[in-house]
Amino acid sequence: MEFVDDLLTFEELGKHLKYQGCHVANLSSLDFTAKNGVGGCLRSLLRQFLMSSLDPADISILASWYREENCNNPVVVIIDDIERCCGSVLSDFILMLSEWVIKIPVILIMGVATTLDAPRNILPSNALRCLCPFEFTLGTPAERMDAVVEAVLVKPCSGFIIGHKVAVFMRNYFVSQDGTLTSFIRALKIACTQHFYTEPLSVILLEFASEEDNLVFEIERHGLSPEVIWKHVFEFPSCQRVKLNKLTSESLAHAFSELKRLQNQWRAVVLCLYVTGKGEKVRLLDLFCEAIDPESYNQGEFDTNMKAEKDPVLSSSQIKGHVICKAVRLVRDLSTAQLGKLLKMWENLTVGIPEINGKVKELLSLLNVEDGKSSKKDLTVTPRRHTSRIQLNIEKDSKSLSDKAANLIECMVRDYMHPTECIPFHEIFCFKDVDKLQLALIGDPRRGIQVDLLEFQKLLCCRCCTSSSNALLPSMHDTSIMYKLAQEHGDLINLHDWYQSFKSIVLCPNSKRKPRQSPLPKKRKGIKEAESQSEASIQARFCRAVTELQITGLLRMPSKRRPDFAQRVAFGL
Amino acid sequence: MDFNAAEEEEFGFSRNYFLAKEMGSSGKKSARKLSDINVVDEQELREASANIEPKHQNDVADLINSYKSLYPKWVFDLRCGFGLLMYGFGSKKSLIEDFASTALAEHSVVVINGYLQSINIKQVIIALAEILWEQLKLKRKVSSGSLPKVQQPFSSRSMDDLLVFLDGPEMDEKDSFICVVVNNIDGPGLRDTETQQYLARLASCSYIRVVASIDHVNAPLLWDKKMVHAQFNWYWYHVPTFAPYKVEGLFLPLILAHGSSKQSAKTALIVLQSLTPNAQSVFRILAEYQLSHPDDEGMAIDNLYSISRERFLVSSQVTLNAHLTEFKDHELVKTKRHSDGQDCLYIPLTKEGLEKLLSEIS
């Protein structure tokens, strides 16, 4: 799925052009309103180029500025939402620019077009005639995403890493909700804030990322006493699983270096898989999500998946870890030359891991030998009968090589790709709280406010309102009672009936008590007063509850056409 | 939340919607009217409204107190550049203002009450610019060369200039930002697109951080993706307080107060009594027609003219038009396009109101 992250694209383009020496100005649809006319966008241009706002804004000022600058650097104007601009103002602007094009040549970068004929729809033909369009193709957003994931999450960057569930959530959010890199990066930033705030030991992340060996010393330098650290670290679920016996400085240092080593191995394997699958559009984000899945690793699912891959009945997306399997499968189909290139890349990536590096080098040398044999065979003249057999031999040899390579990468995945969540002490570096991230990133007021009203006992924890059945109790919050009653109606609520049901709920315990016939007139009057007072207060409470529902937007007030009914806007859970 | 569970929930919402619509159309519509309720006197109602005893006071207080432990996290988030968005049932005004006065004591804070009917956003931005100017002067960041000697007063500058000033050169970590607290950023005074755009641009200024609250379920519709991700940079917090909406509901009419219908009947009476007897009689013709033809869309103007001429109330079309203009100005009469293309007139009052009116003016 391809999405355009226009926000980031235009921002980065502007920065890049400025860096190259161009004069760049950013305009948006707010500068092209009918209210301000062409003067609005000119004023904005003057402010951006001349750093001052002059009234009246005139293009001759801009032209004289350009002449004074006496430079050959182009002037670039980026308009990032032309479809929201007022068409007439935009066309006036373009016509004006075309009149002054000799004095001040301007390159216009416009976006975003959601249809093929967007410019034609917005601008009249005389303005379109002035434009001289050029087409450029930028790198795809998916490539950008891969680059970001590689730099931030795979390669050693800050030491911060996200857990499997968080990664899957962020990928789904990117794919199904927003599709912009901006939102992905923002989610990552929110994850960072949450992690750094909740995990006290995350202060050491920076040292961990750099090649500091004396990590424990660094921790103590931050003012944390060893006892406190060890107590905190003991409570990590990952440490409890492993059953650490004695926790001394040395064992802590050893554990950290072990973590680093395993992470480096994981990193190398993932990058090897990535370079393998790059040509076939294997996305790093998908690969990343599979590679950090602790469950697949723990249950040894990878092996079963490889076998399942060969089963044509199962669809590839049903198999967990199918992206990894796809990458591995690709190795088998490579030609000798391609395999050679791939192995060289693997060799570079596994420099820090001698065990794997050795095997890769072995394969490479085998490949070179094969190459040598095949080239020698090309030189000698052979009768035609033998050529086909030799051809077959060459093919068989290269097939066995690619099989060997595929086996190698399978073995790498199985033995060296330890997801971070399986390693002790990973809680210091790894953010796993996906629920918290989701709440912070995507507020859901429509659902949230209804849940507040319907299930308020969970929040208020009062004893008076707990009932085993779903019965409405008079001690409940008035607005909650009203909203629950509203659920029993269709989309229109008769106000009279609603009031009567509210009244009956609220007066429920008192309904059994009948006013006693008193011989004294004073007392009767007193009771009547009390009744009418409570009637007033019930009506007041009803009014207030309806007002509160109106403020939350859950209810539409009666209109002149239907004065006796209120309309429900939200339909509950 | 599992991806599939989220989909199930979405499905559940739409199912409820269709069920409710079905229930509404299939069942018998209750014929009871709002006026069937014996509403107490409006004065008494308002008094009772002011004296409603809030329920669960202790539990609500405990809940609000429990949010105090989040204050340091909120300050941390603000310093990281996020904007805080509080949502949940209950008034969050006292919560946010308590947060601002305790945890943000070293920063300048400006409060915008979005629940008011109308808000002048330019005044707010001028105030912010003035605060920033004072702050910069204090820190002696302003070197003599960087600003014009004669400083144009902020109140006469344009919005764009002010926003550029507020989005000054990169803020140092040690600089304190100015916090803008917006109670009900989705309130009636702030709902229009222009104001929201200005607020978004304000939020993206380097010296400004925003803490806002919303109450409406559809509040997120106010913002596009640029505003959410790049400008406001919202960090959502679910903080239901169950505190009563005292101040936010002040401007909304009480539903049982019969405000609108009674008011318009009263004003209609007052206006009619001030008109000439001829005008009153013309009105009477219209009213009588409306009462006797309750299913008609209104009375055709030609019809009214012919009857008025018969009764010697008007001598020409011009006189009738003068009367009609006067009625329309006072909103006594409205026009509608009839199905056969003619304009017809009707009085926007209920049957009972109209009958009462007629009895009063005769």
mmCIF file of C-alpha atoms in Angstrom, chain A residues 6-7 30 35 47 53 80 84 172-173 176 178 180 183 186 190 193-194 197 435 438-441 443-449 452-453 456 459-460 462 464-465 474-479 488-492 494-497 499 536-537 539-544 546-548 550-554 558 564-565 571-573, chain B residues 1 3 9 13 16-17 20-21 23-24 29-40 44-45 48-49 52 55-56 59-60 63 72-73 76-77 80 82 87-89 158 160-161 164 194 197 201 214-218 220 224-226 228-230 233-236 238 240 242 244-245 248-249 252-256 334:
data_model
loop_
_atom_site.group_PDB
_atom_site.id
_atom_site.type_symbol
_atom_site.label_atom_id
_atom_site.label_comp_id
_atom_site.label_asym_id
_atom_site.label_seq_id
_atom_site.Cartn_x
_atom_site.Cartn_y
_atom_site.Cartn_z
ATOM 1 C CA ASP A 6 2.926 15.101 1.914
ATOM 2 C CA LEU A 7 3.652 16.925 5.176
ATOM 3 C CA LEU A 30 -4.471 29.968 4.291
ATOM 4 C CA LYS A 35 -10.809 37.318 1.822
ATOM 5 C CA ARG A 47 7.704 38.175 4.995
ATOM 6 C CA SER A 53 6.041 42.787 6.227
ATOM 7 C CA ASP A 80 1.366 22.179 -0.242
ATOM 8 C CA ARG A 84 -7.932 23.816 -0.636
ATOM 9 C CA ASN A 172 -1.197 -1.490 11.711
ATOM 10 C CA TYR A 173 -1.789 2.113 12.654
ATOM 11 C CA SER A 176 -4.909 1.355 8.377
ATOM 12 C CA ASP A 178 -2.822 7.456 8.731
ATOM 13 C CA THR A 180 2.162 9.024 6.986
ATOM 14 C CA SER A 183 2.466 9.890 12.450
ATOM 15 C CA ARG A 186 5.264 10.714 16.357
ATOM 16 C CA ILE A 190 5.388 9.115 22.346
ATOM 17 C CA THR A 193 8.531 9.705 26.354
ATOM 18 C CA GLN A 194 6.538 7.002 28.056
ATOM 19 C CA TYR A 197 9.416 8.530 32.136
ATOM 20 C CA ASP A 435 -2.167 -0.064 25.535
ATOM 21 C CA GLN A 438 -2.573 3.529 21.936
ATOM 22 C CA LEU A 439 -4.449 5.607 24.514
ATOM 23 C CA ALA A 440 -2.001 8.458 24.146
ATOM 24 C CA LEU A 441 -1.839 8.358 20.360
ATOM 25 C CA GLY A 443 -7.831 9.226 21.878
ATOM 26 C CA ASP A 444 -11.286 7.850 21.296
ATOM 27 C CA PRO A 445 -13.604 10.372 22.922
ATOM 28 C CA ARG A 446 -16.666 8.986 21.203
ATOM 29 C CA ARG A 447 -16.218 5.678 22.913
ATOM 30 C CA GLY A 448 -14.477 7.005 26.004
ATOM 31 C CA ILE A 449 -17.186 9.394 27.081
ATOM 32 C CA ASP A 452 -17.500 6.849 31.349
ATOM 33 C CA LEU A 453 -21.223 7.338 31.556
ATOM 34 C CA PHE A 456 -18.880 4.937 35.904
ATOM 35 C CA LEU A 459 -14.010 4.990 38.013
ATOM 36 C CA LEU A 460 -15.856 6.304 41.024
ATOM 37 C CA CYS A 462 -18.550 4.022 45.167
ATOM 38 C CA CYS A 464 -23.766 2.840 46.860
ATOM 39 C CA CYS A 465 -24.018 2.115 43.189
ATOM 40 C CA PRO A 474 -31.274 6.360 42.387
ATOM 41 C CA SER A 475 -27.842 6.955 43.910
ATOM 42 C CA MET A 476 -26.236 6.819 40.478
ATOM 43 C CA HIS A 477 -25.049 9.901 38.704
ATOM 44 C CA ASP A 478 -28.020 11.704 37.134
ATOM 45 C CA THR A 479 -26.492 11.943 33.699
ATOM 46 C CA GLU A 488 -34.019 2.002 25.657
ATOM 47 C CA HIS A 489 -35.455 4.317 23.081
ATOM 48 C CA GLY A 490 -34.953 4.281 19.372
ATOM 49 C CA ASP A 491 -33.123 7.116 17.740
ATOM 50 C CA LEU A 492 -35.747 9.626 18.918
ATOM 51 C CA ASN A 494 -39.808 11.290 23.772
ATOM 52 C CA LEU A 495 -38.953 13.886 26.369
ATOM 53 C CA HIS A 496 -42.091 13.393 28.413
ATOM 54 C CA ASP A 497 -41.591 9.644 28.739
ATOM 55 C CA TYR A 499 -38.759 12.543 32.253
ATOM 56 C CA ALA A 536 -38.739 21.210 41.241
ATOM 57 C CA SER A 537 -35.450 19.608 42.144
ATOM 58 C CA GLN A 539 -37.063 18.780 37.100
ATOM 59 C CA ALA A 540 -33.932 20.812 37.697
ATOM 60 C CA ARG A 541 -31.839 17.650 37.783
ATOM 61 C CA PHE A 542 -33.495 16.450 34.591
ATOM 62 C CA CYS A 543 -32.697 19.748 32.888
ATOM 63 C CA ARG A 544 -29.118 19.683 34.077
ATOM 64 C CA VAL A 546 -29.983 16.944 29.483
ATOM 65 C CA THR A 547 -27.684 19.979 29.300
ATOM 66 C CA GLU A 548 -24.700 17.786 30.167
ATOM 67 C CA GLN A 550 -25.940 18.227 25.066
ATOM 68 C CA ILE A 551 -22.461 19.463 25.986
ATOM 69 C CA THR A 552 -21.001 16.045 25.271
ATOM 70 C CA GLY A 553 -22.778 15.972 21.942
ATOM 71 C CA LEU A 554 -24.551 12.695 22.682
ATOM 72 C CA PRO A 558 -35.549 19.258 20.106
ATOM 73 C CA ASP A 564 -41.169 16.874 21.907
ATOM 74 C CA PHE A 565 -38.317 14.607 20.927
ATOM 75 C CA PHE A 571 -25.669 4.602 19.878
ATOM 76 C CA GLY A 572 -23.866 3.113 22.785
ATOM 77 C CA LEU A 573 -21.537 0.211 23.107
ATOM 78 C CA MET B 1 -6.051 -3.995 21.588
ATOM 79 C CA PHE B 3 -6.670 -5.610 15.518
ATOM 80 C CA GLU B 9 -16.202 -3.145 18.011
ATOM 81 C CA PHE B 13 -21.341 0.405 16.755
ATOM 82 C CA ASN B 16 -26.457 -0.555 17.378
ATOM 83 C CA TYR B 17 -27.178 2.347 15.054
ATOM 84 C CA ALA B 20 -31.964 1.942 17.130
ATOM 85 C CA LYS B 21 -33.256 3.278 13.839
ATOM 86 C CA MET B 23 -36.755 0.514 16.953
ATOM 87 C CA GLY B 24 -37.553 4.131 16.319
ATOM 88 C CA LYS B 29 -44.191 6.774 18.497
ATOM 89 C CA SER B 30 -45.244 8.105 21.840
ATOM 90 C CA ALA B 31 -47.705 10.915 21.403
ATOM 91 C CA ARG B 32 -46.912 12.554 24.714
ATOM 92 C CA LYS B 33 -45.819 16.121 24.487
ATOM 93 C CA LEU B 34 -43.261 18.027 26.443
ATOM 94 C CA SER B 35 -45.989 20.400 27.465
ATOM 95 C CA ASP B 36 -47.768 17.528 29.242
ATOM 96 C CA ILE B 37 -45.186 17.753 31.975
ATOM 97 C CA ASN B 38 -46.308 20.062 34.739
ATOM 98 C CA VAL B 39 -43.325 22.277 34.779
ATOM 99 C CA VAL B 40 -42.841 24.328 37.892
ATOM 100 C CA GLU B 44 -38.282 28.017 41.069
ATOM 101 C CA LEU B 45 -36.697 25.780 38.486
ATOM 102 C CA ALA B 48 -33.567 24.427 42.316
ATOM 103 C CA SER B 49 -30.998 24.119 39.557
ATOM 104 C CA ILE B 52 -28.731 20.702 43.235
ATOM 105 C CA LYS B 55 -23.761 13.132 44.203
ATOM 106 C CA HIS B 56 -20.680 11.087 45.113
ATOM 107 C CA ASP B 59 -15.625 9.787 45.293
ATOM 108 C CA VAL B 60 -15.355 12.569 42.738
ATOM 109 C CA LEU B 63 -10.831 10.693 41.590
ATOM 110 C CA PRO B 72 4.848 15.619 36.702
ATOM 111 C CA LYS B 73 4.267 13.408 33.655
ATOM 112 C CA PHE B 76 7.461 16.249 31.133
ATOM 113 C CA ASP B 77 5.281 15.804 28.072
ATOM 114 C CA CYS B 80 9.019 17.262 25.146
ATOM 115 C CA PHE B 82 3.588 17.649 23.003
ATOM 116 C CA TYR B 87 -11.064 14.179 27.501
ATOM 117 C CA GLY B 88 -13.601 12.263 29.550
ATOM 118 C CA PHE B 89 -16.942 12.937 31.122
ATOM 119 C CA SER B 158 -1.434 41.624 12.036
ATOM 120 C CA ASP B 160 0.647 36.724 10.927
ATOM 121 C CA ASP B 161 3.233 39.089 12.352
ATOM 122 C CA VAL B 164 5.910 34.893 13.487
ATOM 123 C CA GLU B 194 -10.476 30.008 11.131
ATOM 124 C CA GLN B 197 -6.351 27.206 12.262
ATOM 125 C CA ARG B 201 -0.505 27.792 14.234
ATOM 126 C CA ILE B 214 -12.683 18.601 25.036
ATOM 127 C CA ASP B 215 -16.159 17.452 25.941
ATOM 128 C CA HIS B 216 -17.868 16.813 22.643
ATOM 129 C CA VAL B 217 -17.683 13.280 21.251
ATOM 130 C CA ASN B 218 -17.053 14.608 17.756
ATOM 131 C CA PRO B 220 -11.596 15.295 16.660
ATOM 132 C CA ASP B 224 -6.988 17.649 9.929
ATOM 133 C CA LYS B 225 -3.898 15.453 10.009
ATOM 134 C CA LYS B 226 -1.485 18.351 9.755
ATOM 135 C CA VAL B 228 -3.062 16.761 14.825
ATOM 136 C CA HIS B 229 0.413 15.508 14.036
ATOM 137 C CA ALA B 230 2.505 18.513 13.130
ATOM 138 C CA ASN B 233 0.959 17.296 18.391
ATOM 139 C CA TRP B 234 -1.764 15.977 20.676
ATOM 140 C CA TYR B 235 -1.024 13.589 23.512
ATOM 141 C CA TRP B 236 -4.399 12.275 24.630
ATOM 142 C CA HIS B 238 -8.436 10.162 29.497
ATOM 143 C CA PRO B 240 -13.040 11.687 33.508
ATOM 144 C CA PHE B 242 -17.688 13.535 36.873
ATOM 145 C CA PRO B 244 -20.729 18.997 37.252
ATOM 146 C CA TYR B 245 -20.658 21.209 34.162
ATOM 147 C CA GLU B 248 -20.003 25.274 30.740
ATOM 148 C CA GLY B 249 -23.758 24.856 30.821
ATOM 149 C CA LEU B 252 -27.438 26.630 27.345
ATOM 150 C CA PRO B 253 -31.183 26.980 27.916
ATOM 151 C CA LEU B 254 -32.979 24.611 30.284
ATOM 152 C CA ILE B 255 -35.026 22.178 28.328
ATOM 153 C CA LEU B 256 -38.098 22.397 30.526
ATOM 154 C CA LYS B 334 -42.312 33.746 7.487
#
